[in-house]
Amino acid sequence: MLTGKHILLIISGGIAAYKSLDLIRRLKERGAGVRCVLTAGGAQFVTPLSVAALSEDAVFQDLFSLKDESEMGHIRLSREADLLVVAPASADLMAKMAAGLADDLASTIMLATDKPVLIAPAMNTKMWEHPATQRNMRTLQDDGVTAIGPGQGDLACGEVGAGRMSEPLQIVAAIESILIGQVTAAPLQGRRAIVTSGPTYEAIDPVRFLANRSSGKQGHAIAAALARLGADVVLVAGPNNQPSPPGVAVRDIESAVQMLAACEAALPADIVVCAAAVADWRVAGEAEQKMKKDGSGQPPALALVENPDILATLSQLNGGRPSLVVGFAAETEKVVDHGQGKRRRKGCDWIVANDVGPGTGVMGGDENTVHLITSQGVEDWPTMSKDAVADALARRIADHFAVG
Ligand code: CTP
């Protein structure tokens, strides 16, 4: 699959560097040429000898090495590859890339390259979740860098959470979709999509809010799937713990009103998918100070006002309506009937209806059983992972534009 493709693999510091040795092997098996750069941190975890033996090439380590520069200058190193892959991408190297620093060979190559870049972040959960890393991630994505992972799970440091480097075969798949997808697999190239995801938080006072249990898994997976098919995706997301999907511009919001404003700011778009679980109501007159018990034993009365309906608003835009608007209907009974009613009421084109009744495990779970309701009828899809539902929906959207 990758015969004739040249990959420059940058291995930065992190325990996940051991997986990069397997990544080299997998890429070589598929016919790719792999040349490696090992940072000083990376060399603490894997040896240059292992990397050289597996890649069957010299390993480059030093910006100021006369030998390396005479054999292959860093500019050539950055330009001769078809794709630059940073795996593992440490928090430190990501920060350097986001800031445009160039104080070692790896960061200098990243600044000098004109080739696509894929990063596979790997670090401790707290480091990944730190606002600085998340900010750097957004900057890198805005700069056109594609990211894969990190995944969730047990980390080498003993903690559990987001931060595990994606598995070598997942990274290979991402590499194939970038290198081969450049030619073939981007049916949504040139299409703009807006996806809403996650819950909304509606403030009661500065410390309390109304919310719901949405995890954001399905919406984030849809944004990632549309981006994999080449769409230019803006993901408007309420508070969630999902990793930022690769190649997607994320707009973080809290309330329904902010979600609508962010969607409107992201227009024009060809495709809208409203997967967020938007709170139907917000508190009228949010308190400016924390509400205190007054000693009377009487709870305060909370007056609620209805939130704007983002799906209905975008479906009913006069002028500039996206040509395909897709909503979700999470129902506990009469799933298809309620879904059809919702499609008519809100004025959207398709509804993805799913059963969230007790015992289905859908809220926060990894699987989903959905029915796609269109003007043509109802398709019953088998139970699939949320990722597979996202892929199927993205392909269905691509087919719609191919035919339309
Ligand atoms: N939605 C939205 N903005 C809202 C409420 C819902 O964009 N303020 C979208 C959701 O993202 C989803 C769809 O509308 O795509 C269905 O949401 P739901 O809350 O189930 O619809 P309701 O109109 O609240 O219907 P009901 O209360 O009868 O379930």
mmCIF file with all atom_site columns, C-alpha atoms and ligand atoms in Angstrom, residues 274 276 278 280 308-311 327-328 342 345-346, ligand 1:
data_model
loop_
_atom_site.group_PDB
_atom_site.id
_atom_site.type_symbol
_atom_site.label_atom_id
_atom_site.label_alt_id
_atom_site.label_comp_id
_atom_site.label_asym_id
_atom_site.label_entity_id
_atom_site.label_seq_id
_atom_site.pdbx_PDB_ins_code
_atom_site.Cartn_x
_atom_site.Cartn_y
_atom_site.Cartn_z
_atom_site.occupancy
_atom_site.B_iso_or_equiv
_atom_site.pdbx_formal_charge
_atom_site.auth_seq_id
_atom_site.auth_comp_id
_atom_site.auth_asym_id
_atom_site.auth_atom_id
_atom_site.pdbx_PDB_model_num
ATOM   1  C CA  . CYS A 1 274 ? -26.442 18.418 15.311 1.00 0.00 ? 274 CYS A CA  1
ATOM   2  C CA  . ALA A 1 276 ? -25.193 17.765 20.807 1.00 0.00 ? 276 ALA A CA  1
ATOM   3  C CA  . VAL A 1 278 ? -28.575 20.771 24.070 1.00 0.00 ? 278 VAL A CA  1
ATOM   4  C CA  . ASP A 1 280 ? -33.882 22.706 26.403 1.00 0.00 ? 280 ASP A CA  1
ATOM   5  C CA  . PRO A 1 308 ? -32.843 28.494 21.056 1.00 0.00 ? 308 PRO A CA  1
ATOM   6  C CA  . ASP A 1 309 ? -33.179 25.290 19.025 1.00 0.00 ? 309 ASP A CA  1
ATOM   7  C CA  . ILE A 1 310 ? -29.949 25.148 17.052 1.00 0.00 ? 310 ILE A CA  1
ATOM   8  C CA  . LEU A 1 311 ? -31.060 22.363 14.717 1.00 0.00 ? 311 LEU A CA  1
ATOM   9  C CA  . GLY A 1 327 ? -30.363 16.000 13.543 1.00 0.00 ? 327 GLY A CA  1
ATOM   10 C CA  . PHE A 1 328 ? -30.431 13.322 16.208 1.00 0.00 ? 328 PHE A CA  1
ATOM   11 C CA  . LYS A 1 342 ? -38.983 15.602 14.959 1.00 0.00 ? 342 LYS A CA  1
ATOM   12 C CA  . ARG A 1 345 ? -41.123 19.821 13.199 1.00 0.00 ? 345 ARG A CA  1
ATOM   13 C CA  . LYS A 1 346 ? -37.557 21.017 13.032 1.00 0.00 ? 346 LYS A CA  1
HETATM 14 N N1  . CTP B 2 .   ? -31.285 20.350 19.374 1.00 0.00 ? 1   CTP B N1  1
HETATM 15 C C1  . CTP B 2 .   ? -30.713 21.583 19.138 1.00 0.00 ? 1   CTP B C1  1
HETATM 16 N N2  . CTP B 2 .   ? -30.979 22.640 19.960 1.00 0.00 ? 1   CTP B N2  1
HETATM 17 C C2  . CTP B 2 .   ? -31.821 22.486 21.015 1.00 0.00 ? 1   CTP B C2  1
HETATM 18 C C3  . CTP B 2 .   ? -32.417 21.234 21.277 1.00 0.00 ? 1   CTP B C3  1
HETATM 19 C C4  . CTP B 2 .   ? -32.116 20.189 20.442 1.00 0.00 ? 1   CTP B C4  1
HETATM 20 O O1  . CTP B 2 .   ? -29.952 21.711 18.184 1.00 0.00 ? 1   CTP B O1  1
HETATM 21 N N3  . CTP B 2 .   ? -32.065 23.532 21.799 1.00 0.00 ? 1   CTP B N3  1
HETATM 22 C C5  . CTP B 2 .   ? -31.023 19.244 18.452 1.00 0.00 ? 1   CTP B C5  1
HETATM 23 C C6  . CTP B 2 .   ? -30.195 18.117 19.002 1.00 0.00 ? 1   CTP B C6  1
HETATM 24 O O2  . CTP B 2 .   ? -28.814 18.331 18.744 1.00 0.00 ? 1   CTP B O2  1
HETATM 25 C C7  . CTP B 2 .   ? -30.719 16.928 18.202 1.00 0.00 ? 1   CTP B C7  1
HETATM 26 C C8  . CTP B 2 .   ? -32.172 17.264 17.997 1.00 0.00 ? 1   CTP B C8  1
HETATM 27 O O3  . CTP B 2 .   ? -32.270 18.672 18.129 1.00 0.00 ? 1   CTP B O3  1
HETATM 28 O O4  . CTP B 2 .   ? -30.123 16.877 16.931 1.00 0.00 ? 1   CTP B O4  1
HETATM 29 C C9  . CTP B 2 .   ? -33.135 16.568 18.913 1.00 0.00 ? 1   CTP B C9  1
HETATM 30 O O5  . CTP B 2 .   ? -33.107 17.090 20.157 1.00 0.00 ? 1   CTP B O5  1
HETATM 31 P P1  . CTP B 2 .   ? -34.245 16.834 21.287 1.00 0.00 ? 1   CTP B P1  1
HETATM 32 O O6  . CTP B 2 .   ? -33.768 17.545 22.490 1.00 0.00 ? 1   CTP B O6  1
HETATM 33 O O7  . CTP B 2 .   ? -34.521 15.389 21.401 1.00 0.00 ? 1   CTP B O7  1
HETATM 34 O O8  . CTP B 2 .   ? -35.504 17.498 20.651 1.00 0.00 ? 1   CTP B O8  1
HETATM 35 P P2  . CTP B 2 .   ? -36.702 18.224 21.358 1.00 0.00 ? 1   CTP B P2  1
HETATM 36 O O9  . CTP B 2 .   ? -37.181 19.243 20.405 1.00 0.00 ? 1   CTP B O9  1
HETATM 37 O O10 . CTP B 2 .   ? -36.273 18.677 22.706 1.00 0.00 ? 1   CTP B O10 1
HETATM 38 O O11 . CTP B 2 .   ? -37.818 17.109 21.447 1.00 0.00 ? 1   CTP B O11 1
HETATM 39 P P3  . CTP B 2 .   ? -38.455 16.375 22.722 1.00 0.00 ? 1   CTP B P3  1
HETATM 40 O O12 . CTP B 2 .   ? -38.379 17.307 23.879 1.00 0.00 ? 1   CTP B O12 1
HETATM 41 O O13 . CTP B 2 .   ? -39.809 16.034 22.251 1.00 0.00 ? 1   CTP B O13 1
HETATM 42 O O14 . CTP B 2 .   ? -37.613 15.131 22.907 1.00 0.00 ? 1   CTP B O14 1
#
